[in-house]
């Protein structure tokens, strides 16, 4: 059977884990698992077959030779992936670079990159016969899980921090039938509780500690490189919260190199929010001292004080000679306003990528002639309150760029003309 051929081992102690049962953390040492694909050189044309059961030509499952092999009848796919890279001159100027690409993972079925990992995680859950799949979430994971569980005929259970989930994400989870439990406290508390629950009951945990999720998230990088004709950029920048994606990107680059699809490894740069930056502090200490923080930021998707994938992410940064930094909420919101104003749009956490690139170019960490691709992790509509808060309210501090306030007038042509005078006569 296929599942027996998947090699899973603990990255800390090397303990082996069978893929025929739910996979969470190492029972021996509490470490996280990684899937070893035992890759041999691959051909660039190896990715043209639909392995999602023939239903869709998925932008994840088309990369099957770089993924664990699951039984075809257990694959739950919603045609995820196949996202665009935008190259916009105004964005490049804002970053201080001649060119910068933004790969928009908000174009996935539920509006965030989480779908790429979820299709693999939920498919594995189905392959091992799980009936209940669960996650703790800052919002997007639960929206994605609700969707994929429903598509695969399973019940989803999500634990979320009460009152701290962006409206669009909560709405998706409710509408798509997740059993939702809100707990007092933050994401870190929600995840700790869920881990206790899944240790006691037959509930399959699909948080990003799950190695199958990371395998799916690798395809962001694989697809990006294919879009760039396998010419690696100098830098890949992404926001960092729980750091599953940073870990997945490191594994993607490792695997692509092992398969001889690239001969040069781009530098990964993870950007955190200043109020939720334990990884950035850890990096600044030369990966010597790690301390969890109490997280606070407008970018709720990265509001995490004790990232689960910290050590895997450290290895990704070390492997790629990468960098970690943090940006303020004002910097995030300003960068977001430029991304939005260019017609691209994203949720706040995503804009940390661009804010971080701008900061690192100014600081000389990124060369002014570097090729850079940033990841936009989620769709603008995920967090409509952040938009209205910025443009109509006080969010974003003094001097915020691109403020765009709707006005109200009485219903007469005269009033309309007076209001639009400047626009019509220019
Ligand atoms: C989950 C998420 C992140 C953070 O990714 P991690 O893997 O937790 O570091 C960033 N942005 C958005 C929109 C997300 O949904
Ligand atoms: Zn272990």
Coordinates of C-alpha atoms and ligand atoms in Angstrom, one line a residue:
X1 CA 0.0 0.0 0.0
X2 CA 1.2 3.5 -0.9
X3 CA 1.1 5.0 2.6
X4 CA 3.7 2.5 3.8
X5 CA 6.2 3.8 1.3
X6 CA 6.1 7.3 2.8
X7 CA 9.1 8.0 5.1
X8 CA 8.4 10.2 8.0
X9 CA 10.9 11.0 10.7
X10 CA 11.3 13.4 13.7
X11 CA 13.7 16.2 12.8
X12 CA 14.9 16.4 16.4
X13 CA 15.5 12.7 17.4
X14 CA 15.1 10.8 14.1
X15 CA 12.2 8.6 15.4
X16 CA 10.3 7.0 12.5
X17 CA 6.5 7.5 12.2
X18 CA 4.1 5.5 10.1
X19 CA 2.0 7.3 7.5
X20 CA -0.8 4.8 8.0
X21 CA -2.1 6.7 11.0
X22 CA -2.7 10.4 11.9
X23 CA 0.6 12.3 12.2
X24 CA 1.2 15.1 14.7
X25 CA 4.2 15.5 16.9
X26 CA 6.9 13.0 17.9
X27 CA 5.8 10.8 20.8
X28 CA 9.4 10.3 21.9
X29 CA 10.7 13.9 22.2
X30 CA 7.8 16.2 21.2
X31 CA 9.7 17.3 18.0
X32 CA 8.1 17.9 14.6
X33 CA 8.1 15.4 11.8
X34 CA 9.4 15.8 8.3
X35 CA 8.7 13.7 5.2
X36 CA 11.8 12.4 3.4
X37 CA 11.0 12.0 -0.3
X38 CA 14.4 10.4 -1.2
X39 CA 14.5 12.4 -4.3
X40 CA 16.6 11.6 -7.3
X41 CA 17.2 14.1 -10.2
X42 CA 14.0 15.1 -12.0
X43 CA 13.2 16.4 -15.4
X44 CA 11.7 19.9 -15.7
X45 CA 8.9 18.5 -17.8
X46 CA 7.9 16.1 -15.1
X47 CA 5.0 18.2 -13.9
X48 CA 2.4 17.8 -16.6
X49 CA 0.2 15.1 -15.3
X50 CA -3.0 15.6 -13.2
X51 CA -2.7 13.4 -10.1
X52 CA -5.6 14.9 -8.2
X53 CA -7.9 12.0 -9.3
X54 CA -8.5 13.6 -12.6
X55 CA -11.0 16.1 -11.2
X56 CA -9.0 19.3 -11.6
X57 CA -5.6 20.1 -12.9
X58 CA -4.5 21.2 -9.4
X59 CA -1.5 23.6 -9.0
X60 CA -0.5 21.4 -6.1
X61 CA -1.0 17.8 -7.3
X62 CA 0.6 18.5 -10.7
X63 CA 3.9 18.6 -8.7
X64 CA 3.4 15.0 -7.6
X65 CA 7.0 13.9 -8.2
X66 CA 7.9 16.4 -5.4
X67 CA 5.1 15.3 -3.0
X68 CA 4.3 12.2 -0.9
X69 CA 2.2 9.8 -2.9
X70 CA -1.3 9.3 -1.6
X71 CA -4.0 7.0 -2.9
X72 CA -5.8 8.7 -5.7
X73 CA -9.3 8.0 -4.3
X74 CA -8.4 9.8 -1.1
X75 CA -7.3 13.1 -2.7
X76 CA -9.5 16.1 -1.8
X77 CA -8.7 18.9 -4.2
X78 CA -10.3 22.2 -5.1
X79 CA -8.1 23.2 -7.9
X80 CA -5.8 25.1 -5.6
X81 CA -2.6 26.9 -6.7
X82 CA -1.8 28.3 -10.1
X83 CA -1.5 31.8 -8.7
X84 CA -0.1 34.9 -10.5
X85 CA 3.1 36.8 -10.0
X86 CA 2.5 40.5 -10.4
X87 CA 5.2 42.8 -11.5
X88 CA 4.1 46.4 -10.9
X89 CA 6.4 49.5 -11.3
X90 CA 4.8 51.4 -8.5
X91 CA 5.3 48.6 -6.1
X92 CA 8.9 48.2 -7.2
X93 CA 9.5 51.9 -6.7
X94 CA 8.0 51.7 -3.2
X95 CA 10.3 48.8 -2.4
X96 CA 13.3 50.7 -3.8
X97 CA 14.1 48.1 -6.5
X98 CA 13.9 48.1 -10.3
X99 CA 11.6 45.1 -10.2
X100 CA 9.7 43.2 -7.6
X101 CA 7.3 40.3 -8.1
X102 CA 4.3 39.6 -5.8
X103 CA 3.0 36.1 -6.0
X104 CA -0.6 36.3 -4.9
X105 CA -1.6 33.3 -2.8
X106 CA -4.9 35.0 -2.1
X107 CA -6.0 33.6 -5.4
X108 CA -6.5 30.2 -3.9
X109 CA -10.0 28.7 -3.5
X110 CA -10.6 30.0 0.0
X111 CA -8.4 33.1 -0.4
X112 CA -5.1 32.1 1.3
X113 CA -2.1 29.9 0.8
X114 CA -3.4 27.6 3.4
X115 CA -5.4 25.7 0.7
X116 CA -2.1 24.4 -0.7
X117 CA -1.2 22.6 2.5
X118 CA -4.8 21.7 3.3
X119 CA -5.4 19.7 0.1
X120 CA -2.5 17.4 1.2
X121 CA -3.3 17.4 4.9
X122 CA -7.0 16.6 4.4
X123 CA -6.2 14.0 1.7
X124 CA -3.9 12.2 4.2
X125 CA -6.6 12.4 6.8
X126 CA -9.0 10.8 4.4
X127 CA -6.4 8.2 3.4
X128 CA -6.1 7.1 7.1
X129 CA -9.9 7.1 7.6
X130 CA -10.2 10.1 9.9
X131 CA -13.7 11.3 10.4
X132 CA -13.0 14.5 12.4
X133 CA -10.2 16.9 11.3
X134 CA -9.3 19.8 13.6
X135 CA -7.1 22.9 13.8
X136 CA -6.5 25.9 16.0
X137 CA -6.4 29.0 13.8
X138 CA -5.9 32.7 13.5
X139 CA -8.6 32.4 10.8
X140 CA -7.3 31.3 7.4
X141 CA -6.5 27.7 8.4
X142 CA -10.0 27.2 9.7
X143 CA -11.6 28.7 6.6
X144 CA -9.5 26.4 4.5
X145 CA -10.1 23.3 6.7
X146 CA -13.8 24.0 6.7
X147 CA -13.8 24.0 2.9
X148 CA -11.6 20.9 2.4
X149 CA -13.3 18.9 5.1
X150 CA -16.7 19.6 3.5
X151 CA -15.4 18.8 0.1
X152 CA -14.0 15.5 1.4
X153 CA -17.1 14.6 3.4
X154 CA -15.5 15.0 6.9
X155 CA -16.4 17.0 9.9
X156 CA -14.1 19.9 10.8
X157 CA -13.5 21.3 14.2
X158 CA -11.8 24.6 14.7
X159 CA -10.7 26.3 17.9
X160 CA -10.2 30.0 17.6
X161 CA -9.3 32.9 20.0
X162 CA -12.6 34.6 20.8
X163 CA -13.2 37.9 19.1
X164 CA -9.8 37.9 17.3
X165 CA -10.6 36.4 14.0
X166 CA -11.1 38.7 10.9
X167 CA -14.7 38.7 9.8
X168 CA -14.3 37.1 6.3
X169 CA -12.5 34.1 7.8
X170 CA -15.0 33.5 10.5
X171 CA -17.8 33.8 7.9
X172 CA -16.2 31.2 5.7
X173 CA -15.8 28.7 8.6
X174 CA -19.4 29.2 9.7
X175 CA -20.8 28.9 6.2
X176 CA -18.9 25.8 5.3
X177 CA -20.0 23.9 8.3
X178 CA -17.0 23.8 10.7
X179 CA -17.8 23.1 14.3
X180 CA -16.4 26.3 15.8
X181 CA -15.4 26.7 19.4
X182 CA -14.2 30.1 20.5
X183 CA -11.9 30.2 23.6
X184 CA -10.9 33.0 25.8
X185 CA -7.2 33.8 25.1
X186 CA -4.9 33.9 22.1
X187 CA -3.9 31.5 19.3
X188 CA -1.1 30.0 21.3
X189 CA -3.6 28.9 24.0
X190 CA -6.1 27.6 21.4
X191 CA -3.3 25.4 19.8
X192 CA -2.1 24.1 23.2
X193 CA -5.7 23.1 24.1
X194 CA -6.3 21.4 20.8
X195 CA -3.1 19.4 21.1
X196 CA -4.3 18.1 24.5
X197 CA -7.7 17.1 22.9
X198 CA -6.2 15.3 19.9
X199 CA -3.9 13.3 22.2
X200 CA -7.0 11.9 23.9
X201 CA -9.5 11.5 21.1
X202 CA -9.5 10.2 17.5
X203 CA -9.3 13.6 16.0
X204 CA -6.8 14.3 13.2
X205 CA -4.9 17.6 13.9
X206 CA -4.1 19.4 10.7
X207 CA -2.2 22.4 12.1
X208 CA 1.0 23.3 10.3
X209 CA 2.9 21.0 12.7
X210 CA 1.5 18.4 10.3
X211 CA 4.2 17.5 7.8
X212 CA 1.7 16.8 5.0
X213 CA 0.5 20.4 5.1
X214 CA 4.1 21.6 4.6
X215 CA 4.5 19.4 1.6
X216 CA 1.6 21.1 -0.1
X217 CA 2.9 24.6 0.9
X218 CA 6.2 23.8 -0.8
X219 CA 4.4 24.1 -4.2
X220 CA 4.2 27.9 -3.7
X221 CA 8.0 28.0 -4.3
X222 CA 8.0 25.2 -6.9
X223 CA 5.4 26.9 -8.9
X224 CA 7.1 30.3 -8.6
X225 CA 10.4 28.8 -9.9
X226 CA 8.6 27.2 -12.8
X227 CA 7.0 30.5 -13.6
X228 CA 10.5 32.1 -13.6
X229 CA 11.7 29.4 -16.0
X230 CA 13.7 27.8 -13.1
X231 CA 15.9 30.9 -12.7
X232 CA 15.8 31.4 -8.9
X233 CA 15.3 35.0 -7.7
X234 CA 18.0 36.3 -5.3
X235 CA 15.4 36.7 -2.5
X236 CA 12.1 35.3 -1.5
X237 CA 10.3 37.3 1.2
X238 CA 7.3 36.1 3.2
X239 CA 5.4 37.0 6.3
X240 CA 6.0 34.8 9.3
X241 CA 3.6 33.9 12.1
X242 CA 3.5 30.2 13.2
X243 CA 6.4 29.8 10.7
X244 CA 5.0 26.7 8.9
X245 CA 5.4 28.5 5.6
X246 CA 9.0 29.5 6.3
X247 CA 9.7 25.8 7.1
X248 CA 7.9 24.7 4.0
X249 CA 9.8 27.1 1.8
X250 CA 13.1 25.9 3.2
X251 CA 12.1 22.3 2.5
X252 CA 10.9 23.2 -1.1
X253 CA 14.3 24.7 -1.8
X254 CA 16.1 21.8 -0.3
X255 CA 14.0 19.3 -2.3
X256 CA 14.3 21.3 -5.6
X257 CA 18.1 21.3 -5.1
X258 CA 18.1 17.6 -4.3
X259 CA 16.1 16.9 -7.5
X260 CA 18.6 19.1 -9.5
X261 CA 15.8 21.4 -10.7
X262 CA 17.8 24.5 -9.4
X263 CA 21.5 24.9 -8.9
X264 CA 21.3 28.1 -6.8
X265 CA 19.3 28.6 -3.6
X266 CA 17.6 31.9 -3.1
X267 CA 17.8 33.6 0.3
X268 CA 14.6 33.3 2.4
X269 CA 13.6 36.4 4.2
X270 CA 10.9 36.1 6.8
X271 CA 9.1 39.2 8.0
X272 CA 7.3 39.4 11.3
X273 CA 5.1 42.1 12.9
X274 CA 7.0 44.0 15.5
X275 CA 4.5 43.1 18.2
X276 CA 4.8 39.4 17.3
X277 CA 8.4 38.9 16.5
X278 CA 10.0 36.2 18.6
X279 CA 11.6 34.7 15.5
X280 CA 13.2 38.0 14.5
X281 CA 14.6 38.4 18.1
X282 CA 15.9 34.8 18.0
X283 CA 17.6 35.6 14.6
X284 CA 19.1 38.8 16.0
X285 CA 20.6 36.8 18.9
X286 CA 22.4 34.6 16.3
X287 CA 19.8 31.9 17.1
X288 CA 21.1 31.8 20.6
X289 CA 18.3 32.9 22.8
X290 CA 14.6 32.2 22.1
X291 CA 11.8 33.7 24.1
X292 CA 8.1 33.6 23.3
X293 CA 6.2 36.9 23.4
X294 CA 2.7 38.0 24.1
X295 CA 1.6 38.8 20.5
X296 CA 0.0 42.1 19.5
X297 CA -0.5 43.3 15.9
X298 CA -3.1 44.5 13.4
X299 CA -2.0 41.7 11.1
X300 CA -4.1 38.9 12.9
X301 CA -2.8 36.1 10.6
X302 CA 0.7 36.5 12.1
X303 CA -0.3 37.4 15.6
X304 CA 1.5 34.4 17.2
X305 CA 3.8 34.7 20.2
X306 CA 5.2 31.1 20.3
X307 CA 5.5 29.8 16.8
X308 CA 5.1 26.0 16.5
X309 CA 7.6 25.6 13.6
X310 CA 10.4 27.8 15.1
X311 CA 13.2 25.2 14.8
X312 CA 12.2 24.0 11.4
X313 CA 12.1 27.7 10.3
X314 CA 15.5 28.3 11.8
X315 CA 16.9 25.5 9.7
X316 CA 15.3 27.0 6.6
X317 CA 16.9 30.4 7.3
X318 CA 20.3 28.8 7.9
X319 CA 20.1 26.6 4.8
X320 CA 19.3 29.6 2.6
X321 CA 21.6 32.1 4.2
X322 CA 18.4 34.0 4.9
X323 CA 17.3 36.9 7.1
X324 CA 14.6 37.6 9.6
X325 CA 13.3 41.0 10.5
X326 CA 10.1 42.8 11.8
X327 CA 8.1 45.8 10.7
X328 CA 5.7 48.0 12.6
X329 CA 1.9 47.9 12.1
X330 CA 2.1 51.3 10.5
X331 CA 4.7 50.0 8.0
X332 CA 2.4 47.0 7.2
X333 CA -0.6 49.2 6.7
X334 CA 1.2 51.7 4.5
X335 CA 2.6 48.8 2.3
X336 CA -0.8 47.3 2.1
X337 CA -2.3 50.6 0.9
X338 CA 0.2 50.6 -2.0
X339 CA -0.6 47.0 -2.9
X340 CA -4.3 47.7 -2.7
X341 CA -3.9 51.0 -4.7
X342 CA -2.0 49.2 -7.4
X343 CA -5.2 47.1 -7.9
X344 CA -3.7 43.9 -6.5
X345 CA -5.0 43.9 -2.9
X346 CA -4.2 41.7 0.1
X347 CA -4.9 41.2 3.7
X348 CA -2.7 43.0 6.3
X349 CA -0.3 40.1 7.1
X350 CA 0.5 39.7 3.4
X351 CA 1.8 43.3 3.2
X352 CA 4.5 42.5 5.7
X353 CA 6.4 41.0 2.8
X354 CA 6.6 44.3 0.9
X355 CA 7.1 46.3 4.1
X356 CA 10.0 44.0 5.0
X357 CA 11.6 44.1 1.5
X358 CA 11.5 47.9 1.6
X359 CA 13.1 48.0 5.0
X360 CA 15.8 45.5 4.0
X361 CA 16.6 47.3 0.8
X362 CA 17.0 50.6 2.7
X363 CA 19.2 48.8 5.2
X364 CA 21.4 47.3 2.5
X365 CA 20.6 43.7 3.4
X366 CA 18.9 43.3 0.0
X367 CA 21.0 44.7 -2.9
X368 CA 19.4 47.4 -5.1
X369 CA 19.8 45.2 -8.2
X370 CA 18.5 42.0 -6.6
X371 CA 15.6 40.0 -8.1
X372 CA 13.0 39.7 -5.3
X373 CA 9.7 37.9 -5.1
X374 CA 7.4 38.6 -2.2
X375 CA 4.5 36.4 -1.2
X376 CA 1.0 37.8 -0.7
X377 CA -0.5 35.2 1.6
X378 CA -4.2 36.2 1.7
X379 CA -7.0 38.0 -0.1
X380 CA -8.0 41.6 0.6
X381 CA -11.6 40.6 1.4
X382 CA -10.5 38.4 4.3
X383 CA -10.2 41.5 6.5
X384 CA -12.6 44.2 5.3
X385 CA -12.4 45.9 8.8
X386 CA -8.7 46.6 8.3
X387 CA -9.6 48.5 5.1
X388 CA -12.4 50.6 6.6
X389 CA -10.4 51.1 9.8
X390 CA -7.5 52.5 7.7
X391 CA -9.4 54.6 5.2
X392 CA -12.4 55.8 7.4
X393 CA -11.0 55.5 10.9
X394 CA -7.8 56.0 12.8
X395 CA -5.9 52.8 12.0
X396 CA -2.5 53.4 10.6
X397 CA -1.1 56.4 12.4
X398 CA -0.2 59.9 11.1
X399 CA 0.6 60.5 7.5
X400 CA -0.9 57.3 6.2
X401 CA -0.7 57.1 2.4
X402 CA -3.5 56.5 -0.1
X403 CA -6.4 57.3 2.2
X404 CA -9.6 57.2 0.2
X405 CA -12.7 58.4 2.0
X406 CA -16.1 58.0 0.4
X407 CA -18.2 61.1 0.7
X408 CA -22.0 61.6 1.0
X409 CA -24.0 64.3 -0.8
X410 CA -27.7 65.1 -1.2
X411 CA -29.2 63.5 -4.3
X412 CA -28.9 66.4 -6.8
X413 CA -26.8 66.9 -9.9
X414 CA -25.7 70.2 -8.5
X415 CA -24.3 68.7 -5.4
X416 CA -22.7 65.9 -7.4
X417 CA -20.9 68.4 -9.6
X418 CA -19.7 70.5 -6.7
X419 CA -18.3 67.4 -5.0
X420 CA -16.6 66.1 -8.2
X421 CA -15.4 69.5 -9.4
X422 CA -11.7 68.8 -9.0
X423 CA -11.9 65.4 -10.7
X424 CA -14.1 66.5 -13.6
X425 CA -12.1 69.7 -14.5
X426 CA -8.6 68.1 -14.4
Ligands
LIG1 C1 -1.2 31.7 8.0 C2 -0.9 33.0 7.4 C3 0.4 33.6 7.6 C4 1.5 33.0 8.4 O1 2.0 31.8 7.9 P1 2.8 30.9 9.0 O2 3.0 29.7 8.2 O3 1.9 30.7 10.2 O4 4.1 31.6 9.3 C5 0.6 34.8 6.9 N1 -0.4 35.4 6.2 C6 -1.6 34.8 6.1 C7 -2.6 35.6 5.3 C8 -1.9 33.6 6.7 O5 -3.1 33.1 6.5
LIG2 ZN1 11.6 13.0 18.3

